[in-house]
Tab-separated table of C-alpha atoms (C1' of nucleotides) in Angstrom:
chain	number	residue	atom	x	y	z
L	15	UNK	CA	118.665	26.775	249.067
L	16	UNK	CA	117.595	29.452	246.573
L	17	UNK	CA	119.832	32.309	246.649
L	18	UNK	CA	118.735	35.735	247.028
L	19	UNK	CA	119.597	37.562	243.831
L	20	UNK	CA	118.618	34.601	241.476
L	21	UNK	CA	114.739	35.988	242.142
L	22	UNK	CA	112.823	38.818	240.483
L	23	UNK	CA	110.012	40.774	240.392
L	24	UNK	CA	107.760	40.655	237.195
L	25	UNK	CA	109.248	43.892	236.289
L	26	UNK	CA	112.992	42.955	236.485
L	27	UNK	CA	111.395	39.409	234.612
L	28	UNK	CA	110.277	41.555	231.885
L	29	UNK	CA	113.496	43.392	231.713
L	30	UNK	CA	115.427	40.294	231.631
L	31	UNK	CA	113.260	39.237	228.780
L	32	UNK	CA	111.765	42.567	226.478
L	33	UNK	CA	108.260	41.236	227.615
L	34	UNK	CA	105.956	43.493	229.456
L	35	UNK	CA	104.393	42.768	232.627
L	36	UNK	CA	101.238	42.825	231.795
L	37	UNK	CA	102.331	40.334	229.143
L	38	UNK	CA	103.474	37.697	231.191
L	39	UNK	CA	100.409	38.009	233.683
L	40	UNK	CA	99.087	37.569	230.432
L	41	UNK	CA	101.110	34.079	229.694
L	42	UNK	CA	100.251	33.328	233.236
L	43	UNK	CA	96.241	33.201	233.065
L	44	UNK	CA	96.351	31.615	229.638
L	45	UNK	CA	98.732	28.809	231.735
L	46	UNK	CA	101.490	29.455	228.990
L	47	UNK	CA	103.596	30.103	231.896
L	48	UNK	CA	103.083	28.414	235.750
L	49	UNK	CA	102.170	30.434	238.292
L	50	UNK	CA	105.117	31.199	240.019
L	51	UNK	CA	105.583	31.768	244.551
L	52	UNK	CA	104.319	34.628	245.947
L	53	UNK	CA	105.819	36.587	248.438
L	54	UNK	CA	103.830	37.030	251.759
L	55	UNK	CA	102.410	40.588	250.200
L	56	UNK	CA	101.553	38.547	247.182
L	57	UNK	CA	104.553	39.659	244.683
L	58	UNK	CA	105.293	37.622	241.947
L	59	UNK	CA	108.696	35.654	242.578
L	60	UNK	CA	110.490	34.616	239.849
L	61	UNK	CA	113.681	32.544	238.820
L	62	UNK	CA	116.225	31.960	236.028
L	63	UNK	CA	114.308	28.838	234.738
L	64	UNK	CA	111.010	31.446	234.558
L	65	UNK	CA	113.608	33.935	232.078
L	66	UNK	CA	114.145	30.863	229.823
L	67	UNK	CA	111.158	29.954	229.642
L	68	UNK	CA	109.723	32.917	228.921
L	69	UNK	CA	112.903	33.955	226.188
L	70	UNK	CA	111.622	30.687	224.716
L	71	UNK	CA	108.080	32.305	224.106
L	72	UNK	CA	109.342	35.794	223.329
L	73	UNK	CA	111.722	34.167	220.383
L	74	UNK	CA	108.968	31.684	219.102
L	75	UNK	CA	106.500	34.393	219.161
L	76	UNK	CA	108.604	36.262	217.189
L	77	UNK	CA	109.142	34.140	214.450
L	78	UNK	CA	105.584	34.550	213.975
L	79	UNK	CA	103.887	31.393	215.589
L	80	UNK	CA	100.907	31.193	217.299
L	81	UNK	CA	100.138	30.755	221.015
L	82	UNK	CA	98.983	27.155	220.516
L	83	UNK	CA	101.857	26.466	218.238
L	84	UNK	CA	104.082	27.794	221.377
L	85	UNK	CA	102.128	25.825	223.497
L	86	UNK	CA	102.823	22.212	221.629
L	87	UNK	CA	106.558	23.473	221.393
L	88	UNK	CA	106.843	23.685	224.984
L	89	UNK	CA	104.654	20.505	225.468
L	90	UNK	CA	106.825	18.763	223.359
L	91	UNK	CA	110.205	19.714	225.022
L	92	UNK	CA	108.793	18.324	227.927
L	93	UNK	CA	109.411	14.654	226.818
L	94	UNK	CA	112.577	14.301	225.946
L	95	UNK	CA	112.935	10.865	224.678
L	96	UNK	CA	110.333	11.700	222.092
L	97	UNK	CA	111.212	12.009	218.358
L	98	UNK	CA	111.427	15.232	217.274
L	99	UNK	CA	109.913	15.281	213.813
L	100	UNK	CA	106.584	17.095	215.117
L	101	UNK	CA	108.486	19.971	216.196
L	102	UNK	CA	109.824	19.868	212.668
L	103	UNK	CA	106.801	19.653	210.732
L	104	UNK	CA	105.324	22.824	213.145
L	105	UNK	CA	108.170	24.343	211.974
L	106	UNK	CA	108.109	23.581	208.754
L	107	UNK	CA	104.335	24.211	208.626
L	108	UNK	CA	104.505	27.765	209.343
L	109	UNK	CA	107.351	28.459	206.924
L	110	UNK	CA	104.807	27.221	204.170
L	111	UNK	CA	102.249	29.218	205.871
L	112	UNK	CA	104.271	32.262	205.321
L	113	UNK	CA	105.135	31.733	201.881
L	114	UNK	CA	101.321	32.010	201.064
L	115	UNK	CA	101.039	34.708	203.246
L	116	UNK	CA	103.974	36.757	201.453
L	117	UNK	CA	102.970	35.403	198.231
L	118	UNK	CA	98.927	36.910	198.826
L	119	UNK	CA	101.146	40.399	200.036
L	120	UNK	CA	102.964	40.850	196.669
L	121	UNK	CA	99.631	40.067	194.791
L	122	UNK	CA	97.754	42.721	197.165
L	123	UNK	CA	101.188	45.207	196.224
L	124	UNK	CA	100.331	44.584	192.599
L	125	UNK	CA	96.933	45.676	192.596
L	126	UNK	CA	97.193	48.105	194.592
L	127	UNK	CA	100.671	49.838	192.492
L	128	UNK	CA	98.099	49.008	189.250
L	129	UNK	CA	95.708	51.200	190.714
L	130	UNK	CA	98.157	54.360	191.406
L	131	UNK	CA	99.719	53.972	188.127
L	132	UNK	CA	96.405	55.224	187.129
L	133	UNK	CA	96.332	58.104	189.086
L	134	UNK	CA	99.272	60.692	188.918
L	135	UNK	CA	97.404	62.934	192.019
L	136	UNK	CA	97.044	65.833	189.999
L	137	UNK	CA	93.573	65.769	189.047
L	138	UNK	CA	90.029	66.401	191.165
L	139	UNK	CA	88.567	63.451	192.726
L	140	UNK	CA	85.386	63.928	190.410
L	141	UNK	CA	87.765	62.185	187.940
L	142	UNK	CA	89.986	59.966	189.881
L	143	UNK	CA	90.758	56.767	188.371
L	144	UNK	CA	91.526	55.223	192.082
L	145	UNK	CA	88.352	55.950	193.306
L	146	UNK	CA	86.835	55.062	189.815
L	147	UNK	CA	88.616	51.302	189.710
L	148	UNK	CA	87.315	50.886	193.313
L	149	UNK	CA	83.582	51.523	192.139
L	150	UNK	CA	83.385	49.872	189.258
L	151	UNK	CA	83.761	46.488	187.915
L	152	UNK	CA	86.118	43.155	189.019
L	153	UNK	CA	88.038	43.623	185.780
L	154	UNK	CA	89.794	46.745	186.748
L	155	UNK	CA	91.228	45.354	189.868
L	156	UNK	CA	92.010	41.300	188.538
L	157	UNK	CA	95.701	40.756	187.871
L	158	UNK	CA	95.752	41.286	183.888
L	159	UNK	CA	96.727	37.790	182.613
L	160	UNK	CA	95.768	35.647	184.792
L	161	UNK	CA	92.550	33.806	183.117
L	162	UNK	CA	90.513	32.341	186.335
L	163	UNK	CA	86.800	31.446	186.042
L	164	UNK	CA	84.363	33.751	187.888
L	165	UNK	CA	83.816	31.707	191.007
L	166	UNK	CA	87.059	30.854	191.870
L	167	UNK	CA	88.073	34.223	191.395
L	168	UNK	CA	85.484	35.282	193.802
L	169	UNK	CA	86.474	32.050	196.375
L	170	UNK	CA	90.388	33.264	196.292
L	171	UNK	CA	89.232	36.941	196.983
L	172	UNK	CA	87.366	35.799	200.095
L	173	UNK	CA	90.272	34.277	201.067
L	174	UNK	CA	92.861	37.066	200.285
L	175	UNK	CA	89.985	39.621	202.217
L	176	UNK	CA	90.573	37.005	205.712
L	177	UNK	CA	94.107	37.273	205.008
L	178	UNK	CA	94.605	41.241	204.333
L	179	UNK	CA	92.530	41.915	207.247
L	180	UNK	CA	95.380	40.975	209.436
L	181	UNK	CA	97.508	42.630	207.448
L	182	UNK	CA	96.668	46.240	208.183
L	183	UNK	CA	96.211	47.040	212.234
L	184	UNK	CA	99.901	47.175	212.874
K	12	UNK	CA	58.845	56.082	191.425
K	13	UNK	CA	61.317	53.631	192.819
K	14	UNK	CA	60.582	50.430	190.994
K	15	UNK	CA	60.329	47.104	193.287
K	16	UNK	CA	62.865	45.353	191.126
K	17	UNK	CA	65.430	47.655	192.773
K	18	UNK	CA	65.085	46.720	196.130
K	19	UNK	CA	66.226	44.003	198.183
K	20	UNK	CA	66.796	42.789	201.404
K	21	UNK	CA	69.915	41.713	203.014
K	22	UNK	CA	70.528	38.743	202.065
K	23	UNK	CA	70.227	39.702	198.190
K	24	UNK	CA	72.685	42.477	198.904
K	25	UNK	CA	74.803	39.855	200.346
K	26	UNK	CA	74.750	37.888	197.549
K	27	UNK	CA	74.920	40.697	194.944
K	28	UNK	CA	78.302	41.661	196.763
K	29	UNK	CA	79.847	39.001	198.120
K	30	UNK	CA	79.719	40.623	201.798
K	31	UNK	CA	77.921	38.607	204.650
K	32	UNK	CA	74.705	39.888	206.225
K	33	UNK	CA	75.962	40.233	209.558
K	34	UNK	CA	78.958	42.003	208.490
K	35	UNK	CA	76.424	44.395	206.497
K	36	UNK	CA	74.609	44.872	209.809
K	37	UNK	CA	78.098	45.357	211.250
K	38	UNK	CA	78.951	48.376	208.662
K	39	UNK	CA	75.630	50.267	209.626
K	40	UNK	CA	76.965	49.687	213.070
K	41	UNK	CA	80.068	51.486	212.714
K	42	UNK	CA	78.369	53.928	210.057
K	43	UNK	CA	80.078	52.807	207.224
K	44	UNK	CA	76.811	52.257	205.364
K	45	UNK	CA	74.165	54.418	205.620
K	46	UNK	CA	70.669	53.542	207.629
K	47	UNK	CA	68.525	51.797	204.869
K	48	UNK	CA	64.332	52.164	204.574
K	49	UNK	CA	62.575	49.572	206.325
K	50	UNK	CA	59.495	47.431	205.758
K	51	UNK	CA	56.803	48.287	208.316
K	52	UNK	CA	57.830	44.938	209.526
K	53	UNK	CA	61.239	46.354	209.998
K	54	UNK	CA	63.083	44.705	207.339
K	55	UNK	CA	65.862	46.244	206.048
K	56	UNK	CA	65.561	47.504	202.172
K	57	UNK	CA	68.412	48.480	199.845
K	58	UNK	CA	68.554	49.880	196.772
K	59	UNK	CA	71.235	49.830	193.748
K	60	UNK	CA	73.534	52.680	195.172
K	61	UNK	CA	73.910	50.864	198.248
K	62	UNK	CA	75.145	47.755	195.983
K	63	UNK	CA	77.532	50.486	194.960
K	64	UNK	CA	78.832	51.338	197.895
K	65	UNK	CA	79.350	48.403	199.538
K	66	UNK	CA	81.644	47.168	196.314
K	67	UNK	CA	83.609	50.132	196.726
K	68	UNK	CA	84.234	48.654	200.635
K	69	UNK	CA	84.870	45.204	199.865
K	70	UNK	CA	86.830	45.944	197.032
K	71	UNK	CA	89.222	48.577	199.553
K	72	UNK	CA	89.355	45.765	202.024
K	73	UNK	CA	89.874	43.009	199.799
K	74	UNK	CA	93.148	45.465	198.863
K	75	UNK	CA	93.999	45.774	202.482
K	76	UNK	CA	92.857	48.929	203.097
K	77	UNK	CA	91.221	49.502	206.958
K	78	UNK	CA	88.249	50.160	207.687
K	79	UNK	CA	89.000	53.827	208.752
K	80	UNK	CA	91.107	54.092	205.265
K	81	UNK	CA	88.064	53.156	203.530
K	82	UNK	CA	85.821	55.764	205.486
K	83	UNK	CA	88.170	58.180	204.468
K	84	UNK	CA	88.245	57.322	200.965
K	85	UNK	CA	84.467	57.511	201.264
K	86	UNK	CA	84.425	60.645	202.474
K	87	UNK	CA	87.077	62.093	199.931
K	88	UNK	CA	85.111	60.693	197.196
K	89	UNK	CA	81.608	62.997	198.107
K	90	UNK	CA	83.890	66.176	197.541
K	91	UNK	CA	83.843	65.894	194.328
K	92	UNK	CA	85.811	69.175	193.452
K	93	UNK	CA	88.513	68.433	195.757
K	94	UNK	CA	92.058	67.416	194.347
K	95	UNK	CA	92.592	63.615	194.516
K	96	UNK	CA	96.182	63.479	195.860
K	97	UNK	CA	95.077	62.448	199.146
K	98	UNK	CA	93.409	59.659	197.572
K	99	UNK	CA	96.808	58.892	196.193
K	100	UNK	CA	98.498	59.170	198.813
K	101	UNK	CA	96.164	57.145	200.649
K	102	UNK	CA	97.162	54.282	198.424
K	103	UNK	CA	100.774	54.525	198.043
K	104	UNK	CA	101.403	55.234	201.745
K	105	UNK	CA	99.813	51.351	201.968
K	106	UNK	CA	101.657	50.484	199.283
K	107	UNK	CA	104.719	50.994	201.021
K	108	UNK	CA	102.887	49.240	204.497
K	109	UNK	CA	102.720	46.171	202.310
K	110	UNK	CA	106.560	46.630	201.277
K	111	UNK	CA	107.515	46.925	204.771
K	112	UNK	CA	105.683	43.755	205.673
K	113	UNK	CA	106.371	41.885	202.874
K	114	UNK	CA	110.302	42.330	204.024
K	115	UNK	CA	109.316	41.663	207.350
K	116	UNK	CA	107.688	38.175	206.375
K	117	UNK	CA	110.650	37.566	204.393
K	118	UNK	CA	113.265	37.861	207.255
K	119	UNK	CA	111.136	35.818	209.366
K	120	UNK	CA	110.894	33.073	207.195
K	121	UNK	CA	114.526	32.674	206.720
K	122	UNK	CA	115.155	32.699	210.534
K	123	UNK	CA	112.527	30.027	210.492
K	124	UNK	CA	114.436	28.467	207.803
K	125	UNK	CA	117.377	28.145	209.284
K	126	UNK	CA	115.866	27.177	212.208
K	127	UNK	CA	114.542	24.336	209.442
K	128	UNK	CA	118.115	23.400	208.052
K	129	UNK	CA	119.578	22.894	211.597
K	130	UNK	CA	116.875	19.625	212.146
K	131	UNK	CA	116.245	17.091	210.253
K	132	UNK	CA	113.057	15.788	212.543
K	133	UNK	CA	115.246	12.149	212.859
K	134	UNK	CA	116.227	12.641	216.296
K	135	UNK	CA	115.320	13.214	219.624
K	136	UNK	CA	113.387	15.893	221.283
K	137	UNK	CA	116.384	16.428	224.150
K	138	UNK	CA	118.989	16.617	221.055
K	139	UNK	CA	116.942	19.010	219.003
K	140	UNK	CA	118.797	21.869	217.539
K	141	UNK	CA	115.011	23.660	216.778
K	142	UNK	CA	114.010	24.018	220.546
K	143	UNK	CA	117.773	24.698	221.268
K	144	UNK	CA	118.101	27.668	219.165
K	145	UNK	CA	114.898	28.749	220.944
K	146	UNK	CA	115.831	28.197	224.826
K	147	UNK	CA	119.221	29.319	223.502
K	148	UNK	CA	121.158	33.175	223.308
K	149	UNK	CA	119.625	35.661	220.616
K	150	UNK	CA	122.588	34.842	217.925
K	151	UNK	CA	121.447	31.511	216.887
K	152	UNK	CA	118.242	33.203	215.396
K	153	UNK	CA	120.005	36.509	214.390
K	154	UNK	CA	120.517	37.259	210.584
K	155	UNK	CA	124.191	36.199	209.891
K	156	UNK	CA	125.268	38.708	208.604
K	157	UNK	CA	124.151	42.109	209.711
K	158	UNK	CA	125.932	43.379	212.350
K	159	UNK	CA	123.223	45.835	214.899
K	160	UNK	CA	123.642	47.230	217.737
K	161	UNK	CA	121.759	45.051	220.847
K	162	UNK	CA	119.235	47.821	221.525
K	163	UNK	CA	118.331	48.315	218.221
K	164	UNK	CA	117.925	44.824	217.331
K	165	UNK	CA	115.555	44.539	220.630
K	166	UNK	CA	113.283	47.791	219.229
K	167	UNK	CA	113.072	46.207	215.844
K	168	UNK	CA	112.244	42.804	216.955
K	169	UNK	CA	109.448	44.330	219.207
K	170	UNK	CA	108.481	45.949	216.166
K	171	UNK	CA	108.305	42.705	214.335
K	172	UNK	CA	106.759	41.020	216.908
K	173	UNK	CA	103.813	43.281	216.933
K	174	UNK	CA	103.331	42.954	213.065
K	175	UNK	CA	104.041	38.687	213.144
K	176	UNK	CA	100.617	39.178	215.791
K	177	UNK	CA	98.664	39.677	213.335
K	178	UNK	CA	99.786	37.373	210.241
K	179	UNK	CA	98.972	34.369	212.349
K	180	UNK	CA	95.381	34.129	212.950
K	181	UNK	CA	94.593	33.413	209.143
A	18	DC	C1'	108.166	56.425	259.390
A	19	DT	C1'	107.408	58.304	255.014
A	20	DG	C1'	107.174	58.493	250.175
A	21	DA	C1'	107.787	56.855	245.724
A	22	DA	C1'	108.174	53.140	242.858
A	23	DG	C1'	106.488	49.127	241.886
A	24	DC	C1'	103.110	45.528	242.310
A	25	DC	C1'	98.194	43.516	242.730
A	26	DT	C1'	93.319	42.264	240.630
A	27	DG	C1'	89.769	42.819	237.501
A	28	DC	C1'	87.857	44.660	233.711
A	29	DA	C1'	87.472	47.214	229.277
A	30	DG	C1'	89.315	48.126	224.809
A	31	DT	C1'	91.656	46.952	220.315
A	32	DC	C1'	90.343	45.195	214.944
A	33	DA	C1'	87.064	43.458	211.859
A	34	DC	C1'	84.269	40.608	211.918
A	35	DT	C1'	81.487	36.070	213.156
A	36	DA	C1'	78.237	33.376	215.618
A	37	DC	C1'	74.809	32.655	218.201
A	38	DA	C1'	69.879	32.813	220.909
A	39	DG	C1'	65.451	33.885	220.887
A	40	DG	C1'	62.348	35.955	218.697
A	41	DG	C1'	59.558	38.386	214.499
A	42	DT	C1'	58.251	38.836	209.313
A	43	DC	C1'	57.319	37.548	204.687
A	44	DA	C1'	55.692	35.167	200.596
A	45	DA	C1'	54.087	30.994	198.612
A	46	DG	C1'	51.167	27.222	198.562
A	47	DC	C1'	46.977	24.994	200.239
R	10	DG	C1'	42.753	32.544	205.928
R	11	DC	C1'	46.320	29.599	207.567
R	12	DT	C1'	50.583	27.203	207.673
R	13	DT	C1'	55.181	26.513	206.597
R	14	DG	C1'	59.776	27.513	206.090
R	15	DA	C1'	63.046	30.709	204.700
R	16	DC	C1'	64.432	34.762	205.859
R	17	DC	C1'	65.097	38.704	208.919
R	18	DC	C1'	65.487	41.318	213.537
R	19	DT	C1'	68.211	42.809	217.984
R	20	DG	C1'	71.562	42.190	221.332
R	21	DT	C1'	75.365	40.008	223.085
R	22	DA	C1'	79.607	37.349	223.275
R	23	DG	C1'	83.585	35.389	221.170
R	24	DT	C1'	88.013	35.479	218.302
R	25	DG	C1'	93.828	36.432	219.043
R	26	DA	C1'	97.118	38.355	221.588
R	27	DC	C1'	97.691	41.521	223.926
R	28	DT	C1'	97.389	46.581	226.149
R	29	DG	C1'	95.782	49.943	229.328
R	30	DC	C1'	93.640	51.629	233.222
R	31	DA	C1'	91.465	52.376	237.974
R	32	DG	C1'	91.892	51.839	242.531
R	33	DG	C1'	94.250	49.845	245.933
R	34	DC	C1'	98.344	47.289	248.324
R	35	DT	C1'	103.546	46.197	249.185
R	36	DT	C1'	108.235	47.066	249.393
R	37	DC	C1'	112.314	49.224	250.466
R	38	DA	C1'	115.571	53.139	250.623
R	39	DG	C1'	116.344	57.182	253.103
DNA sequence: CTGAAGCCTGCAGTCACTACAGGGTCAAGC
DNA sequence: GCTTGACCCTGTAGTGACTGCAGGCTTCAG
């Protein structure tokens, strides 16, 4: 029935697919991916449905969604008679998600090139406007004409600190 | 000498700062705030520099700066004497993270919105050109019109793919 | 039959918090 | 002095999505 070279190890899977192994053992505890058959020594055997599968996760991972969003993808390609709107909206959904996300960025960029404008790098840190702005009042770091009472100000930072924390451990 | 008005516990410095008391407790974990005085009852008591301080590491966050870019900043700024371009470069070398990212988020949502244009969400889940693109070759998802060698494209996408990790979670 | 390459499990670490459980402390009001 | 309730303490575990390692087992070519 199943022909020889049509199975793989998890290392020739992860070839096949640019996913490490230890990824897809990965995939397999979370049950992103089923368990596949085991050899008698208790190798991982896999097939060409496991590549497209798993090419299915690498390219919807890479376009930035999450885990459970791949999850409800693969759910819903399951059932194919059902209407495919909700894979739309995830879609759609997570390209609005990333216009916020690249919309906080450039606000972050602006603050940030505000604050080296004010520094040329010459000088001794006892008189470093970087370090001063970062020390002293909200003023120095708000965007300059953007009017935006106290608390919301404060509410929107909280949010941009959740965001920009995610930001910086690649 | 020290005047009662000036202390506070952590809660107050929470609220004076906008940080969380557990994430205070956290930065005297990692010895990013110093060890505060204590009641005899063991209560932690701060005084206005620490208000100071902690500002300065919100504010650096808030900006996107790590936690190990803040430390460093911290330590830079007790050296009073020294020259501040590493402060400066400090910020511009995350300046040009951000630019990097921002590019990145901007590629990715255009794959995504392509991905978008091909569906309108009116038909069927078997007949949907979203999860085809996605079980289907690398090209359908590729930028049209930049031509890149396979390996390359495979290194950069990894490279992407570690960064996209990160945006999600927000 | 040997040796090297590859595979196995299970667990710890990453980043920057956040959330608990199960207790102790403090200040105000009675 | 006592009670109440808000606050604080420590220690530990969880988040997302992997990544890395130790210590051992399997496979297959030579």
């Amino acid at each position: 029935m199943a022909r020889d070279d049509e199975q793989m190890t998890i290392g020739a899977l992860g070839q096949a697919t640019g996913v490490g192994a230890e990824t897809i053992r990965y995939y397999e505890r979370i049950e992103l991916l089923p368990q596949p058959a085991r050899t008698a020594g208790g190798y991982r055997i896999y097939r060409p449905e496991h590549v497209r599968r798993l090419n299915f996760i690498r390219r919807s991972r890479e376009l930035g969604l999450s885990i459970e969003d791949v999850r409800e993808l693969l759910s819903l390609a399951r059932d194919r008679l059902r209407p495919c709107a909700r894979v739309d909206r995830l879609v759609r959904d997570h390209i609005h998600d990333l216009d916020h996300k690249i919309d906080d960025l450039q606000k972050l960029r602006a603050a940030l090139q505000r604050l080296a404008d004010s520094c040329r790098g010459g000088g001794r840190v006892s008189e470093c406007r970087i370090l001063e702005a970062l020390q002293e009042a909200e003023e120095t770091l708000a965007e300059p004409a953007v009017p935006c009472a106290e608390e919301e100000c404060v509410e929107r930072r909280a949010g941009d600190k959740a965001r920009a924390r995610r930001e910086r451990p690649a």
